[in-house]
Every structure is written in structure tokens, then in C-alpha cells.
């Protein structure tokens, strides 16, 4: 018995613990700003159930964070593509066994080499003059000012003098203007035009790019098998199709 009393005397005495009221007053002094979030609000006006305001404000924040996490972690998310996990991906070495790079960097154009029997082919209308000039100026600046390949302009109508003069003022290469006859443009004789137009309208309703444009389908038919039969192209072996409203950003050497 004396041994137990001796051990009790050796154990250090603990300080007086604060009461619950003192803890509550200390909490109010330390975090007076959080008292606003402890205010309780009723779910409904006459309901006896109330929720702390902090919980109400915290819930939508948690929902937004979860949505952002799901978006970022989704495999097809553009954010995931822009922010790959870990280090940068290793550059995959592409085999050059069958397709080697024949030159690196920029070269001066070799203007004394042989010329191909070729021409630029442009399918356009008078109303597309501005877009055509944009393309001609770009190809002249980056390629044809050295090689002077001819141009062949084709239209399902007649080119006016304004169009012809504007083209001639922007190139020193030979230029020819031609008209596409009815056998190469429009609907073939064996086709039902009404059924074809109905199909074109359906493509337009389905928001297929250019699908609702009748002239676009005529253009596709012409380029699919008739353009090389045109009289102005019979003397050429190669062609470069040039579209309105295009730009080249470097020299083609």
C-alpha cells in the first residue's frame, strides 16, 4: 500500500482543465469571423429544420470542384491534352527507310531547271474576283514569279472585262479564260434533276458542309472527271488547282 502511494506522489500533477464555458468563450474570441457561417437558415419559411449557412455555401463549391475534376480527367478533354501528366512525352522517331527528308532548311529557287508541261487551273466566277486576286498574288509572290507557269481560268459563265484586266495586272505569266459548256456542268441527261435537288436540299438540312449548295455539287462533278477534257487543258500534262481566298506563308522552292 505504501508503494502505491509513493508512485502516485511521483506522477506529475496535470494542470487544471478549462471548463466547457471557457472553451466556448475562447472559440468565440479566436474565430469571430466564422460566426457568420454558423448562422442557421431554414429550408423553408415555416420549417423547423435549419442548416448552417456555411454548409449551404460549401455544397455548390464542392459540386463545382467535382465537375472540374471530371472534365480534366476525361480522356477526350482538351485540358487533359494541353496538360499531360508527368514529364513531356518522348519524341517518337519516325522511320525514314522509305521516305527520307531530301533537304532541310530553305533553298534558293532553281530557276534554270526544266519546266513541266503544266498550268494553274482556277475555277471561279466574276463575283469571286477579290478572293481570286488574293490567291494569285500569294502564289506569284511565293512561287510563280520565278517560274511563270500559265493560268487557265474556267467559269460556267462568261468572264467580264473587269475580271480579265485585274488578273492580267497581277501576273506576267500567260493567262487564258475559258467557259465550261453544259455537258461538263450541271446535271447529266440521264439524271433526274428534281431528285438530285431534293438530295441536295436534304444535305443542307443535315448541315453537311457545302452540301446544300447546288453549284458545289456541279463543281465536284466537273473536277471529278471533266476538267482535263476541256479544250484549254488539252495541251498540258500536269495541273495545279488554285482556289480563291488562299494564302501561302513561305516560298515554294
Short mmCIF file of C-alpha atoms in Angstrom, two decimals:
data_model
loop_
_atom_site.label_atom_id
_atom_site.label_comp_id
_atom_site.label_asym_id
_atom_site.label_seq_id
_atom_site.Cartn_x
_atom_site.Cartn_y
_atom_site.Cartn_z
CA UNK A 1 0.00 0.00 0.00
CA UNK A 2 2.85 2.36 0.79
CA UNK A 3 4.40 1.55 -2.58
CA UNK A 4 1.25 2.63 -4.42
CA UNK A 5 1.04 5.91 -2.55
CA UNK A 6 4.70 6.56 -3.29
CA UNK A 7 4.10 6.03 -7.05
CA UNK A 8 1.11 8.36 -7.01
CA UNK A 9 3.22 11.10 -5.42
CA UNK A 10 5.88 10.68 -8.14
CA UNK A 11 3.36 11.14 -11.02
CA UNK A 12 3.33 14.83 -12.05
CA UNK A 13 0.04 16.50 -11.45
CA UNK A 14 -1.87 17.76 -14.55
CA UNK A 15 -2.91 21.38 -14.78
CA UNK A 16 -6.49 22.34 -14.25
CA UNK A 17 -8.52 21.65 -17.39
CA UNK A 18 -10.70 24.51 -18.68
CA UNK A 19 -14.44 24.15 -18.44
CA UNK A 20 -16.79 23.93 -21.43
CA UNK A 21 -17.90 27.53 -20.92
CA UNK A 22 -14.30 28.72 -21.01
CA UNK A 23 -13.65 26.75 -24.21
CA UNK A 24 -16.73 28.30 -25.82
CA UNK A 25 -15.62 31.82 -24.91
CA UNK A 26 -12.11 31.13 -26.28
CA UNK A 27 -13.59 29.83 -29.52
CA UNK A 28 -15.69 32.97 -29.92
CA UNK A 29 -12.63 35.16 -29.33
CA UNK A 30 -10.40 33.23 -31.79
CA UNK A 31 -12.84 32.99 -34.69
CA UNK A 32 -15.37 35.81 -34.56
CA UNK A 33 -15.41 35.97 -38.40
CA UNK A 34 -16.66 32.38 -38.64
CA UNK A 35 -19.71 33.21 -36.57
CA UNK A 36 -21.40 34.39 -39.77
CA UNK A 37 -21.12 30.91 -41.30
CA UNK A 38 -22.56 29.30 -38.17
CA UNK A 39 -25.80 31.16 -38.63
CA UNK A 40 -28.59 28.73 -39.33
CA UNK A 41 -31.13 29.22 -42.07
CA UNK A 42 -34.44 27.47 -42.52
CA UNK A 43 -35.00 25.23 -45.53
CA UNK A 44 -38.48 26.69 -45.85
CA UNK A 45 -40.12 29.66 -44.28
CA UNK A 46 -42.22 27.68 -41.80
CA UNK A 47 -39.90 24.65 -41.50
CA UNK A 48 -38.41 23.60 -38.19
CA UNK A 49 -35.28 22.23 -39.95
CA UNK A 50 -32.36 24.61 -40.28
CA UNK A 51 -28.90 24.27 -41.84
CA UNK A 52 -25.74 26.26 -41.08
CA UNK A 53 -25.05 28.90 -43.70
CA UNK A 54 -21.51 27.57 -44.16
CA UNK A 55 -22.86 24.19 -45.31
CA UNK A 56 -25.16 25.89 -47.82
CA UNK A 57 -22.26 27.87 -49.28
CA UNK A 58 -19.82 24.94 -49.23
CA UNK A 59 -22.06 22.50 -51.09
CA UNK A 60 -22.06 24.25 -54.54
CA UNK A 61 -18.30 24.78 -54.24
CA UNK A 62 -17.80 21.04 -53.78
CA UNK A 63 -20.04 20.32 -56.79
CA UNK A 64 -18.04 22.74 -58.99
CA UNK A 65 -14.74 21.19 -57.91
CA UNK A 66 -16.01 17.69 -58.70
CA UNK A 67 -17.18 18.79 -62.14
CA UNK A 68 -13.78 20.34 -62.90
CA UNK A 69 -12.03 17.17 -61.79
CA UNK A 70 -14.23 15.06 -64.06
CA UNK A 71 -13.57 17.37 -67.01
CA UNK A 72 -9.80 17.38 -66.52
CA UNK A 73 -9.58 13.63 -66.01
CA UNK A 74 -11.76 12.76 -69.01
CA UNK A 75 -9.64 11.08 -71.76
CA UNK A 76 -11.01 13.31 -74.53
CA UNK A 77 -10.78 16.53 -72.56
CA UNK A 78 -8.79 19.31 -74.32
CA UNK A 79 -7.48 20.34 -70.93
CA UNK A 80 -6.01 16.87 -70.48
CA UNK A 81 -4.33 17.13 -73.86
CA UNK A 82 -2.86 20.53 -73.00
CA UNK A 83 -1.72 19.40 -69.58
CA UNK A 84 -0.21 15.91 -69.93
CA UNK A 85 0.59 14.20 -66.63
CA UNK A 86 4.19 13.70 -65.69
CA UNK A 87 7.07 14.84 -67.84
CA UNK A 88 6.92 15.77 -71.53
CA UNK A 89 6.26 12.84 -73.87
CA UNK A 90 9.22 11.37 -75.67
CA UNK A 91 9.59 12.27 -79.34
CA UNK A 92 8.80 9.22 -81.43
CA UNK A 93 11.42 8.53 -84.05
CA UNK A 94 9.83 8.18 -87.48
CA UNK A 95 11.45 5.70 -89.81
CA UNK A 96 12.92 7.25 -92.95
CA UNK A 97 13.53 3.94 -94.68
CA UNK A 98 11.00 4.63 -97.43
CA UNK A 99 10.57 8.41 -97.21
CA UNK A 100 13.75 10.27 -96.34
CA UNK A 101 13.97 14.03 -95.94
CA UNK A 102 15.67 15.23 -99.10
CA UNK A 103 16.59 18.65 -97.78
CA UNK A 104 16.49 20.66 -94.55
CA UNK A 105 16.02 24.40 -94.31
CA UNK A 106 15.31 26.93 -97.06
CA UNK A 107 16.79 26.79 -100.54
CA UNK A 108 17.15 29.33 -103.28
CA UNK A 109 14.81 28.57 -106.19
CA UNK A 110 16.47 26.83 -109.11
CA UNK A 111 15.05 28.88 -111.94
CA UNK A 112 17.27 27.38 -114.61
CA UNK A 113 15.84 23.87 -114.32
CA UNK A 114 13.49 22.22 -116.83
CA UNK A 115 9.83 23.25 -116.78
CA UNK A 116 6.96 20.80 -116.50
CA UNK A 117 4.22 20.94 -119.10
CA UNK A 118 1.77 22.33 -116.55
CA UNK A 119 -0.60 25.17 -115.73
CA UNK A 120 -2.59 26.61 -112.85
CA UNK A 121 -6.31 25.81 -113.14
CA UNK A 122 -8.70 28.21 -111.44
CA UNK A 123 -12.46 27.64 -111.33
CA UNK A 124 -14.12 30.91 -110.38
CA UNK A 125 -16.87 33.41 -111.14
CA UNK A 126 -16.76 37.16 -111.66
CA UNK A 127 -18.09 37.83 -108.14
CA UNK A 128 -15.10 35.96 -106.67
CA UNK A 129 -12.56 38.40 -108.10
CA UNK A 130 -11.24 39.60 -104.72
CA UNK A 131 -10.64 36.06 -103.50
CA UNK A 132 -9.01 35.07 -106.78
CA UNK A 133 -6.67 38.06 -106.65
CA UNK A 134 -5.68 37.10 -103.11
CA UNK A 135 -4.69 33.64 -104.34
CA UNK A 136 -2.89 34.89 -107.45
CA UNK A 137 -0.87 37.44 -105.50
CA UNK A 138 0.13 34.82 -102.96
CA UNK A 139 1.21 32.16 -105.47
CA UNK A 140 3.03 34.77 -107.55
CA UNK A 141 4.95 36.04 -104.54
CA UNK A 142 5.95 32.62 -103.21
CA UNK A 143 6.37 30.59 -106.41
CA UNK A 144 5.35 31.74 -109.85
CA UNK A 145 7.39 34.95 -110.01
CA UNK A 146 10.37 32.67 -110.70
CA UNK A 147 8.74 30.06 -112.94
CA UNK A 148 5.96 31.89 -114.85
CA UNK A 149 3.63 28.93 -115.26
CA UNK A 150 0.47 29.84 -117.21
CA UNK A 151 -3.02 30.24 -115.75
CA UNK A 152 -6.25 28.77 -117.08
CA UNK A 153 -9.40 30.37 -115.65
CA UNK A 154 -12.65 28.48 -116.14
CA UNK A 155 -16.22 29.58 -115.50
CA UNK A 156 -19.67 28.21 -116.24
CA UNK A 157 -20.46 31.72 -117.48
CA UNK A 158 -18.52 34.43 -119.29
CA UNK A 159 -15.72 36.34 -117.59
CA UNK A 160 -16.22 40.10 -117.79
CA UNK A 161 -13.55 42.60 -118.77
CA UNK A 162 -13.04 43.75 -115.17
CA UNK A 163 -12.07 40.23 -114.11
CA UNK A 164 -9.70 39.72 -117.04
CA UNK A 165 -7.97 43.08 -116.64
CA UNK A 166 -7.49 42.62 -112.90
CA UNK A 167 -5.87 39.20 -113.38
CA UNK A 168 -3.59 40.49 -116.13
CA UNK A 169 -2.39 43.30 -113.85
CA UNK A 170 -1.22 40.84 -111.16
CA UNK A 171 0.82 38.35 -113.17
CA UNK A 172 3.27 38.38 -116.02
CA UNK A 173 2.55 34.74 -116.87
CA UNK A 174 0.32 33.72 -119.81
CA UNK A 175 -3.39 33.73 -118.96
CA UNK A 176 -6.32 32.07 -120.72
CA UNK A 177 -10.02 32.34 -119.94
CA UNK A 178 -12.48 29.61 -120.86
CA UNK A 179 -16.14 28.67 -120.47
CA UNK A 180 -17.47 25.32 -119.32
CA UNK A 181 -20.24 24.00 -121.56
CA UNK A 182 -23.41 22.31 -120.37
CA UNK A 183 -22.10 18.77 -120.92
CA UNK A 184 -19.50 19.29 -118.17
CA UNK A 185 -21.51 21.45 -115.79
CA UNK A 186 -24.90 20.87 -114.27
CA UNK A 187 -26.92 17.65 -114.24
CA UNK A 188 -26.24 14.88 -116.76
CA UNK A 189 -29.03 13.97 -119.18
CA UNK A 190 -29.72 10.63 -117.52
CA UNK A 191 -30.15 12.14 -114.03
CA UNK A 192 -33.49 13.23 -112.55
CA UNK A 193 -32.83 16.87 -111.65
CA UNK A 194 -35.76 17.01 -109.23
CA UNK A 195 -34.49 14.01 -107.26
CA UNK A 196 -30.95 15.42 -107.26
CA UNK A 197 -32.16 18.78 -105.97
CA UNK A 198 -34.13 17.04 -103.25
CA UNK A 199 -30.98 15.22 -102.16
CA UNK A 200 -29.02 18.47 -102.15
CA UNK A 201 -31.68 20.13 -100.02
CA UNK A 202 -31.55 17.18 -97.60
CA UNK A 203 -27.79 17.58 -97.23
CA UNK A 204 -28.34 21.24 -96.45
CA UNK A 205 -30.92 20.36 -93.80
CA UNK A 206 -28.39 17.96 -92.24
CA UNK A 207 -25.83 20.81 -92.04
CA UNK A 208 -23.32 18.98 -94.27
CA UNK A 209 -20.60 21.45 -95.24
CA UNK A 210 -21.42 22.88 -98.67
CA UNK A 211 -23.94 20.03 -99.09
CA UNK A 212 -26.86 22.37 -99.66
CA UNK A 213 -25.10 24.34 -102.42
CA UNK A 214 -26.11 23.18 -105.88
CA UNK A 215 -23.10 24.84 -107.52
CA UNK A 216 -20.76 22.96 -105.18
CA UNK A 217 -22.07 19.62 -106.46
CA UNK A 218 -21.63 20.80 -110.04
CA UNK A 219 -18.04 21.80 -109.22
CA UNK A 220 -17.31 18.39 -107.67
CA UNK A 221 -18.67 16.64 -110.76
CA UNK A 222 -16.57 18.85 -113.04
CA UNK A 223 -13.34 18.25 -111.10
CA UNK A 224 -14.05 14.53 -110.79
CA UNK A 225 -13.74 13.76 -114.46
CA UNK A 226 -14.32 16.62 -116.90
CA UNK A 227 -11.81 19.36 -116.25
CA UNK A 228 -8.94 17.64 -118.08
CA UNK A 229 -11.17 17.24 -121.14
CA UNK A 230 -11.59 20.99 -121.54
CA UNK A 231 -10.11 22.37 -124.75
CA UNK A 232 -7.78 24.79 -122.94
CA UNK A 233 -6.19 21.96 -120.93
CA UNK A 234 -5.56 19.54 -123.76
CA UNK A 235 -2.02 20.81 -124.30
CA UNK A 236 -0.93 20.30 -120.66
CA UNK A 237 0.17 17.15 -118.87
CA UNK A 238 0.05 18.48 -115.30
CA UNK A 239 -2.08 20.97 -113.45
CA UNK A 240 -2.07 22.84 -110.14
CA UNK A 241 -5.58 23.55 -108.86
CA UNK A 242 -5.76 27.02 -107.37
CA UNK A 243 -8.72 28.02 -105.19
CA UNK A 244 -9.92 31.55 -104.36
CA UNK A 245 -9.09 33.04 -100.96
CA UNK A 246 -5.94 31.08 -100.15
CA UNK A 247 -2.59 32.23 -98.77
CA UNK A 248 0.87 30.69 -98.79
CA UNK A 249 3.13 31.64 -95.90
CA UNK A 250 6.51 30.56 -97.26
CA UNK A 251 8.30 30.28 -100.58
CA UNK A 252 7.69 27.09 -102.54
CA UNK A 253 11.12 26.29 -103.91
#
